[in-house]
């Protein structure tokens, strides 16, 4: 994500997809949620007190939520503007760490409370032991799909500041009146966030501003075309409430892969039990995309969840084969260090903490700083 944030605009292949489809960057979030689920399978393989474990899980989730609000709520305004502080009425409420907190808490509670006491010695016994977790995942999928394609989305409007005068903000109307739309303007994911969170608390630089309808430089950012639709300047939350429901399912899928580590010690059994569901998820996701349930990261569609979970399973099995079976550990030592300190690295680098600190030191003029000299933050 650090690479995407810094050079994604120069290399569209590693930037997020403007809407439909997948790029390399679109795999990062589900891969992280997947490995969170794997780790939970190891963390809670033996729970001495469910109440104590639940309390700790809730406390950890709250810490992530608060940290996310602080880092992504708008407190830091960017590299060029070194002021800080945020109007609470305009504060962004959701974000990456908030999504991780929600998915983590759902998966942790399922692992603490929804599993049998017997030890699984076969694939069937494994499914039986964790059958209520699979039921919970299925319920989440049904809720998401039912709401996404079943709820009616009425027309709506929003305000943008008028940059040409000191008059009242300009009001733009978006015509909808549809069901089952998965485009940027009239989807249920955005509607729920506008109704519950409030449009003033949503992300103000959504990914769809790089679509052909909204940018003459698509798939990069650019000026609006003359015939740009009214929704191009609207806020949209890519880590919204409904889409986080499906993100939690990715975490539950990773939890299953962690269960395989706990209950099966043979390398061949582990690889086999990982590759079978990975293949199924990948095929199902691609098939759903072909038949109309498109792969859209911003909505975290079911097809997107399937494809990315399947890809995560293949990558996980591949790394396991390389490191744990063939013993190539030296080449992964840097990745291992990054994995152990992922949160602090994300906070310092991807959230611009280090660049903001460095940018604060300059020679005579604010523009004479280290980052500007190397082309960052201009």
PDB file of C-alpha atoms in Angstrom, residues 18-240:
ATOM      1  CA  UNK A  18     -11.415   3.029 -10.865  1.00  0.00           C
ATOM      2  CA  UNK A  19     -14.449   0.754 -10.412  1.00  0.00           C
ATOM      3  CA  UNK A  20     -14.979  -2.613 -12.153  1.00  0.00           C
ATOM      4  CA  UNK A  21     -12.096  -5.068 -12.335  1.00  0.00           C
ATOM      5  CA  UNK A  22      -8.941  -5.817 -10.393  1.00  0.00           C
ATOM      6  CA  UNK A  23      -5.442  -4.414 -10.173  1.00  0.00           C
ATOM      7  CA  UNK A  24      -2.553  -5.469  -7.942  1.00  0.00           C
ATOM      8  CA  UNK A  25      -3.501  -2.862  -5.330  1.00  0.00           C
ATOM      9  CA  UNK A  26      -7.012  -4.306  -5.008  1.00  0.00           C
ATOM     10  CA  UNK A  27      -5.611  -7.507  -3.506  1.00  0.00           C
ATOM     11  CA  UNK A  28      -3.869  -5.843  -0.564  1.00  0.00           C
ATOM     12  CA  UNK A  29      -6.831  -5.258   1.766  1.00  0.00           C
ATOM     13  CA  UNK A  30      -8.414  -8.740   1.376  1.00  0.00           C
ATOM     14  CA  UNK A  31      -4.976 -10.385   1.704  1.00  0.00           C
ATOM     15  CA  UNK A  32      -4.479  -8.561   4.996  1.00  0.00           C
ATOM     16  CA  UNK A  33      -7.936  -9.554   6.245  1.00  0.00           C
ATOM     17  CA  UNK A  34      -7.266 -13.136   5.157  1.00  0.00           C
ATOM     18  CA  UNK A  35      -4.068 -13.364   7.177  1.00  0.00           C
ATOM     19  CA  UNK A  36      -5.804 -11.765  10.175  1.00  0.00           C
ATOM     20  CA  UNK A  37      -8.238 -14.690  10.038  1.00  0.00           C
ATOM     21  CA  UNK A  38      -5.381 -17.210   9.802  1.00  0.00           C
ATOM     22  CA  UNK A  39      -3.704 -15.701  12.856  1.00  0.00           C
ATOM     23  CA  UNK A  40      -6.953 -15.825  14.845  1.00  0.00           C
ATOM     24  CA  UNK A  41      -7.163 -19.569  14.225  1.00  0.00           C
ATOM     25  CA  UNK A  42      -3.796 -19.898  15.954  1.00  0.00           C
ATOM     26  CA  UNK A  43      -4.439 -17.336  18.686  1.00  0.00           C
ATOM     27  CA  UNK A  44      -7.681 -18.903  19.886  1.00  0.00           C
ATOM     28  CA  UNK A  45      -6.927 -22.591  19.361  1.00  0.00           C
ATOM     29  CA  UNK A  46      -7.170 -22.961  23.148  1.00  0.00           C
ATOM     30  CA  UNK A  47      -9.442 -20.557  25.015  1.00  0.00           C
ATOM     31  CA  UNK A  48      -9.390 -20.912  28.804  1.00  0.00           C
ATOM     32  CA  UNK A  49     -12.098 -18.311  29.457  1.00  0.00           C
ATOM     33  CA  UNK A  50     -14.412 -17.164  26.700  1.00  0.00           C
ATOM     34  CA  UNK A  51     -15.553 -14.072  28.582  1.00  0.00           C
ATOM     35  CA  UNK A  52     -11.981 -12.865  29.141  1.00  0.00           C
ATOM     36  CA  UNK A  53     -11.056 -13.589  25.515  1.00  0.00           C
ATOM     37  CA  UNK A  54     -14.131 -11.678  24.332  1.00  0.00           C
ATOM     38  CA  UNK A  55     -13.251  -8.689  26.490  1.00  0.00           C
ATOM     39  CA  UNK A  56      -9.713  -8.585  25.077  1.00  0.00           C
ATOM     40  CA  UNK A  57     -10.986  -8.896  21.492  1.00  0.00           C
ATOM     41  CA  UNK A  58     -13.441  -6.036  21.966  1.00  0.00           C
ATOM     42  CA  UNK A  59     -10.741  -3.865  23.552  1.00  0.00           C
ATOM     43  CA  UNK A  60      -8.347  -4.536  20.659  1.00  0.00           C
ATOM     44  CA  UNK A  61     -11.053  -3.708  18.117  1.00  0.00           C
ATOM     45  CA  UNK A  62     -11.822  -0.446  19.911  1.00  0.00           C
ATOM     46  CA  UNK A  63      -8.134   0.504  19.845  1.00  0.00           C
ATOM     47  CA  UNK A  64      -8.041  -0.036  16.085  1.00  0.00           C
ATOM     48  CA  UNK A  65     -11.246   1.980  15.634  1.00  0.00           C
ATOM     49  CA  UNK A  66      -9.922   4.923  17.634  1.00  0.00           C
ATOM     50  CA  UNK A  67      -6.558   4.802  15.873  1.00  0.00           C
ATOM     51  CA  UNK A  68      -8.336   4.731  12.518  1.00  0.00           C
ATOM     52  CA  UNK A  69     -10.456   7.755  13.418  1.00  0.00           C
ATOM     53  CA  UNK A  70      -7.347   9.676  14.429  1.00  0.00           C
ATOM     54  CA  UNK A  71      -5.266   8.762  11.370  1.00  0.00           C
ATOM     55  CA  UNK A  72      -7.922   8.793   8.636  1.00  0.00           C
ATOM     56  CA  UNK A  73     -10.598  11.038  10.064  1.00  0.00           C
ATOM     57  CA  UNK A  74      -8.895  14.118   8.640  1.00  0.00           C
ATOM     58  CA  UNK A  75      -6.719  15.138  11.586  1.00  0.00           C
ATOM     59  CA  UNK A  76      -3.632  15.359   9.344  1.00  0.00           C
ATOM     60  CA  UNK A  77      -4.417  17.483   6.299  1.00  0.00           C
ATOM     61  CA  UNK A  78      -1.523  16.378   4.091  1.00  0.00           C
ATOM     62  CA  UNK A  79       2.038  17.148   3.196  1.00  0.00           C
ATOM     63  CA  UNK A  80       1.525  20.623   1.761  1.00  0.00           C
ATOM     64  CA  UNK A  81      -0.663  21.883   4.597  1.00  0.00           C
ATOM     65  CA  UNK A  82       1.039  21.215   7.911  1.00  0.00           C
ATOM     66  CA  UNK A  83      -1.930  22.352  10.001  1.00  0.00           C
ATOM     67  CA  UNK A  84      -3.878  19.824  12.016  1.00  0.00           C
ATOM     68  CA  UNK A  85      -7.261  19.478  13.600  1.00  0.00           C
ATOM     69  CA  UNK A  86     -10.632  18.584  12.131  1.00  0.00           C
ATOM     70  CA  UNK A  87     -14.204  19.776  12.283  1.00  0.00           C
ATOM     71  CA  UNK A  88     -16.039  16.901  13.974  1.00  0.00           C
ATOM     72  CA  UNK A  89     -19.089  17.583  11.808  1.00  0.00           C
ATOM     73  CA  UNK A  90     -16.977  16.817   8.717  1.00  0.00           C
ATOM     74  CA  UNK A  91     -14.859  14.004  10.172  1.00  0.00           C
ATOM     75  CA  UNK A  92     -14.480  10.787   8.174  1.00  0.00           C
ATOM     76  CA  UNK A  93     -15.845   7.986  10.359  1.00  0.00           C
ATOM     77  CA  UNK A  94     -14.771   4.869   8.470  1.00  0.00           C
ATOM     78  CA  UNK A  95     -11.407   3.827   7.050  1.00  0.00           C
ATOM     79  CA  UNK A  96      -8.967   0.967   6.611  1.00  0.00           C
ATOM     80  CA  UNK A  97      -8.209   0.388  10.295  1.00  0.00           C
ATOM     81  CA  UNK A  98     -11.900   0.654  11.169  1.00  0.00           C
ATOM     82  CA  UNK A  99     -12.688  -2.040   8.589  1.00  0.00           C
ATOM     83  CA  UNK A 100      -9.952  -4.273   9.963  1.00  0.00           C
ATOM     84  CA  UNK A 101     -11.352  -3.734  13.467  1.00  0.00           C
ATOM     85  CA  UNK A 102     -14.854  -4.789  12.402  1.00  0.00           C
ATOM     86  CA  UNK A 103     -13.661  -7.866  10.492  1.00  0.00           C
ATOM     87  CA  UNK A 104     -11.288  -8.841  13.302  1.00  0.00           C
ATOM     88  CA  UNK A 105     -14.009  -8.581  15.944  1.00  0.00           C
ATOM     89  CA  UNK A 106     -16.535 -10.627  13.949  1.00  0.00           C
ATOM     90  CA  UNK A 107     -13.997 -13.386  13.262  1.00  0.00           C
ATOM     91  CA  UNK A 108     -12.663 -13.363  16.834  1.00  0.00           C
ATOM     92  CA  UNK A 109     -16.135 -13.688  18.356  1.00  0.00           C
ATOM     93  CA  UNK A 110     -16.964 -16.522  15.972  1.00  0.00           C
ATOM     94  CA  UNK A 111     -13.766 -18.334  16.910  1.00  0.00           C
ATOM     95  CA  UNK A 112     -14.337 -17.830  20.630  1.00  0.00           C
ATOM     96  CA  UNK A 113     -18.001 -18.839  20.734  1.00  0.00           C
ATOM     97  CA  UNK A 114     -18.924 -20.777  17.586  1.00  0.00           C
ATOM     98  CA  UNK A 115     -16.860 -23.952  17.520  1.00  0.00           C
ATOM     99  CA  UNK A 116     -17.157 -27.480  18.804  1.00  0.00           C
ATOM    100  CA  UNK A 117     -14.985 -29.074  21.457  1.00  0.00           C
ATOM    101  CA  UNK A 118     -13.917 -32.175  19.524  1.00  0.00           C
ATOM    102  CA  UNK A 119     -10.598 -32.453  17.682  1.00  0.00           C
ATOM    103  CA  UNK A 120     -10.937 -32.703  13.915  1.00  0.00           C
ATOM    104  CA  UNK A 121      -9.058 -35.590  12.267  1.00  0.00           C
ATOM    105  CA  UNK A 122     -10.649 -35.387   8.815  1.00  0.00           C
ATOM    106  CA  UNK A 123     -11.968 -32.715   6.477  1.00  0.00           C
ATOM    107  CA  UNK A 124     -15.554 -33.702   7.299  1.00  0.00           C
ATOM    108  CA  UNK A 125     -14.853 -33.500  11.030  1.00  0.00           C
ATOM    109  CA  UNK A 126     -13.259 -30.092  10.495  1.00  0.00           C
ATOM    110  CA  UNK A 127     -16.365 -28.782   8.757  1.00  0.00           C
ATOM    111  CA  UNK A 128     -18.561 -30.240  11.498  1.00  0.00           C
ATOM    112  CA  UNK A 129     -16.490 -28.672  14.281  1.00  0.00           C
ATOM    113  CA  UNK A 130     -16.778 -25.195  12.739  1.00  0.00           C
ATOM    114  CA  UNK A 131     -20.190 -25.561  11.106  1.00  0.00           C
ATOM    115  CA  UNK A 132     -21.672 -22.601  12.976  1.00  0.00           C
ATOM    116  CA  UNK A 133     -18.852 -20.348  11.741  1.00  0.00           C
ATOM    117  CA  UNK A 134     -19.663 -21.336   8.160  1.00  0.00           C
ATOM    118  CA  UNK A 135     -23.320 -20.659   8.946  1.00  0.00           C
ATOM    119  CA  UNK A 136     -22.401 -17.193  10.236  1.00  0.00           C
ATOM    120  CA  UNK A 137     -20.397 -16.494   7.070  1.00  0.00           C
ATOM    121  CA  UNK A 138     -23.313 -17.667   4.916  1.00  0.00           C
ATOM    122  CA  UNK A 139     -25.732 -15.410   6.792  1.00  0.00           C
ATOM    123  CA  UNK A 140     -23.446 -12.428   6.240  1.00  0.00           C
ATOM    124  CA  UNK A 141     -23.237 -13.192   2.520  1.00  0.00           C
ATOM    125  CA  UNK A 142     -27.027 -13.534   2.236  1.00  0.00           C
ATOM    126  CA  UNK A 143     -27.560 -10.248   4.087  1.00  0.00           C
ATOM    127  CA  UNK A 144     -25.079  -8.422   1.873  1.00  0.00           C
ATOM    128  CA  UNK A 145     -26.349  -9.804  -1.443  1.00  0.00           C
ATOM    129  CA  UNK A 146     -30.002  -9.316  -0.460  1.00  0.00           C
ATOM    130  CA  UNK A 147     -29.467  -5.685   0.475  1.00  0.00           C
ATOM    131  CA  UNK A 148     -27.187  -4.895  -2.474  1.00  0.00           C
ATOM    132  CA  UNK A 149     -29.621  -6.192  -5.079  1.00  0.00           C
ATOM    133  CA  UNK A 150     -32.915  -5.845  -3.230  1.00  0.00           C
ATOM    134  CA  UNK A 151     -33.052  -2.375  -1.689  1.00  0.00           C
ATOM    135  CA  UNK A 152     -34.506   0.535  -3.628  1.00  0.00           C
ATOM    136  CA  UNK A 153     -32.123   3.479  -4.136  1.00  0.00           C
ATOM    137  CA  UNK A 154     -33.962   6.804  -4.543  1.00  0.00           C
ATOM    138  CA  UNK A 155     -32.552   9.914  -6.166  1.00  0.00           C
ATOM    139  CA  UNK A 156     -30.351  11.987  -3.856  1.00  0.00           C
ATOM    140  CA  UNK A 157     -28.419  15.238  -3.721  1.00  0.00           C
ATOM    141  CA  UNK A 158     -25.319  16.698  -2.133  1.00  0.00           C
ATOM    142  CA  UNK A 159     -23.536  20.023  -1.774  1.00  0.00           C
ATOM    143  CA  UNK A 160     -20.141  21.172  -3.032  1.00  0.00           C
ATOM    144  CA  UNK A 161     -18.467  24.517  -2.282  1.00  0.00           C
ATOM    145  CA  UNK A 162     -18.801  27.124  -5.026  1.00  0.00           C
ATOM    146  CA  UNK A 163     -15.198  28.032  -5.859  1.00  0.00           C
ATOM    147  CA  UNK A 164     -16.165  31.004  -8.053  1.00  0.00           C
ATOM    148  CA  UNK A 165     -17.967  33.077  -5.457  1.00  0.00           C
ATOM    149  CA  UNK A 166     -18.826  33.481  -1.808  1.00  0.00           C
ATOM    150  CA  UNK A 167     -22.403  32.356  -2.326  1.00  0.00           C
ATOM    151  CA  UNK A 168     -24.114  29.312  -0.879  1.00  0.00           C
ATOM    152  CA  UNK A 169     -22.697  25.853  -1.765  1.00  0.00           C
ATOM    153  CA  UNK A 170     -23.824  24.369  -5.062  1.00  0.00           C
ATOM    154  CA  UNK A 171     -26.417  21.581  -4.785  1.00  0.00           C
ATOM    155  CA  UNK A 172     -26.093  18.694  -7.244  1.00  0.00           C
ATOM    156  CA  UNK A 173     -28.804  16.070  -7.772  1.00  0.00           C
ATOM    157  CA  UNK A 174     -28.159  12.434  -8.695  1.00  0.00           C
ATOM    158  CA  UNK A 175     -31.028  10.656 -10.402  1.00  0.00           C
ATOM    159  CA  UNK A 176     -31.478   7.016  -9.362  1.00  0.00           C
ATOM    160  CA  UNK A 177     -34.799   5.327  -8.565  1.00  0.00           C
ATOM    161  CA  UNK A 178     -33.422   1.821  -9.200  1.00  0.00           C
ATOM    162  CA  UNK A 179     -32.712  -1.537  -7.562  1.00  0.00           C
ATOM    163  CA  UNK A 180     -29.643  -3.716  -7.928  1.00  0.00           C
ATOM    164  CA  UNK A 181     -27.411  -1.076  -9.504  1.00  0.00           C
ATOM    165  CA  UNK A 182     -23.695  -1.531  -8.819  1.00  0.00           C
ATOM    166  CA  UNK A 183     -22.431   1.616 -10.519  1.00  0.00           C
ATOM    167  CA  UNK A 184     -20.812   4.483  -8.597  1.00  0.00           C
ATOM    168  CA  UNK A 185     -23.955   6.626  -8.379  1.00  0.00           C
ATOM    169  CA  UNK A 186     -26.897   4.433  -7.375  1.00  0.00           C
ATOM    170  CA  UNK A 187     -25.576   1.490  -5.347  1.00  0.00           C
ATOM    171  CA  UNK A 188     -26.977   0.431  -1.980  1.00  0.00           C
ATOM    172  CA  UNK A 189     -23.555   0.510  -0.301  1.00  0.00           C
ATOM    173  CA  UNK A 190     -23.301   4.258  -0.808  1.00  0.00           C
ATOM    174  CA  UNK A 191     -26.942   4.839   0.098  1.00  0.00           C
ATOM    175  CA  UNK A 192     -26.599   3.080   3.472  1.00  0.00           C
ATOM    176  CA  UNK A 193     -23.478   5.081   4.315  1.00  0.00           C
ATOM    177  CA  UNK A 194     -25.194   8.354   3.380  1.00  0.00           C
ATOM    178  CA  UNK A 195     -28.219   7.482   5.518  1.00  0.00           C
ATOM    179  CA  UNK A 196     -26.408   6.138   8.601  1.00  0.00           C
ATOM    180  CA  UNK A 197     -23.035   7.895   8.655  1.00  0.00           C
ATOM    181  CA  UNK A 198     -24.093  11.072   6.866  1.00  0.00           C
ATOM    182  CA  UNK A 199     -22.677  12.241   3.555  1.00  0.00           C
ATOM    183  CA  UNK A 200     -20.454  14.797   5.318  1.00  0.00           C
ATOM    184  CA  UNK A 201     -18.605  11.939   7.052  1.00  0.00           C
ATOM    185  CA  UNK A 202     -17.686  10.011   3.889  1.00  0.00           C
ATOM    186  CA  UNK A 203     -14.406   9.882   1.957  1.00  0.00           C
ATOM    187  CA  UNK A 204     -14.088  12.919  -0.319  1.00  0.00           C
ATOM    188  CA  UNK A 205     -11.665  11.504  -2.916  1.00  0.00           C
ATOM    189  CA  UNK A 206     -13.369   8.277  -4.035  1.00  0.00           C
ATOM    190  CA  UNK A 207     -11.771   6.001  -6.575  1.00  0.00           C
ATOM    191  CA  UNK A 208     -14.502   6.556  -9.182  1.00  0.00           C
ATOM    192  CA  UNK A 209     -13.183  10.051  -9.893  1.00  0.00           C
ATOM    193  CA  UNK A 210     -10.645   8.236 -12.119  1.00  0.00           C
ATOM    194  CA  UNK A 211     -13.312   6.649 -14.318  1.00  0.00           C
ATOM    195  CA  UNK A 212     -13.747   7.795 -17.924  1.00  0.00           C
ATOM    196  CA  UNK A 213     -16.955   9.603 -16.990  1.00  0.00           C
ATOM    197  CA  UNK A 214     -15.155  11.693 -14.362  1.00  0.00           C
ATOM    198  CA  UNK A 215     -11.587  12.189 -15.605  1.00  0.00           C
ATOM    199  CA  UNK A 216     -10.155  13.101 -18.977  1.00  0.00           C
ATOM    200  CA  UNK A 217      -6.929  11.404 -17.841  1.00  0.00           C
ATOM    201  CA  UNK A 218      -8.593   8.121 -16.831  1.00  0.00           C
ATOM    202  CA  UNK A 219      -7.463   5.803 -15.293  1.00  0.00           C
ATOM    203  CA  UNK A 220      -5.521   8.582 -13.560  1.00  0.00           C
ATOM    204  CA  UNK A 221      -6.889  11.676 -11.845  1.00  0.00           C
ATOM    205  CA  UNK A 222      -7.688  14.618 -14.082  1.00  0.00           C
ATOM    206  CA  UNK A 223     -10.087  17.479 -14.809  1.00  0.00           C
ATOM    207  CA  UNK A 224     -13.772  16.695 -15.218  1.00  0.00           C
ATOM    208  CA  UNK A 225     -15.003  16.177 -18.780  1.00  0.00           C
ATOM    209  CA  UNK A 226     -17.490  18.761 -20.012  1.00  0.00           C
ATOM    210  CA  UNK A 227     -20.293  16.184 -19.923  1.00  0.00           C
ATOM    211  CA  UNK A 228     -19.346  14.659 -16.559  1.00  0.00           C
ATOM    212  CA  UNK A 229     -22.316  13.238 -14.597  1.00  0.00           C
ATOM    213  CA  UNK A 230     -23.349  14.962 -11.396  1.00  0.00           C
ATOM    214  CA  UNK A 231     -22.171  12.129  -9.117  1.00  0.00           C
ATOM    215  CA  UNK A 232     -18.489  12.582 -10.053  1.00  0.00           C
ATOM    216  CA  UNK A 233     -17.856  15.065  -7.223  1.00  0.00           C
ATOM    217  CA  UNK A 234     -19.859  13.224  -4.565  1.00  0.00           C
ATOM    218  CA  UNK A 235     -18.239  11.697  -1.462  1.00  0.00           C
ATOM    219  CA  UNK A 236     -18.202   7.899  -1.254  1.00  0.00           C
ATOM    220  CA  UNK A 237     -16.882   5.628   1.499  1.00  0.00           C
ATOM    221  CA  UNK A 238     -14.768   2.735   0.126  1.00  0.00           C
ATOM    222  CA  UNK A 239     -14.624   1.195   3.617  1.00  0.00           C
ATOM    223  CA  UNK A 240     -18.328   1.582   4.302  1.00  0.00           C
TER     224      UNK A 240
END
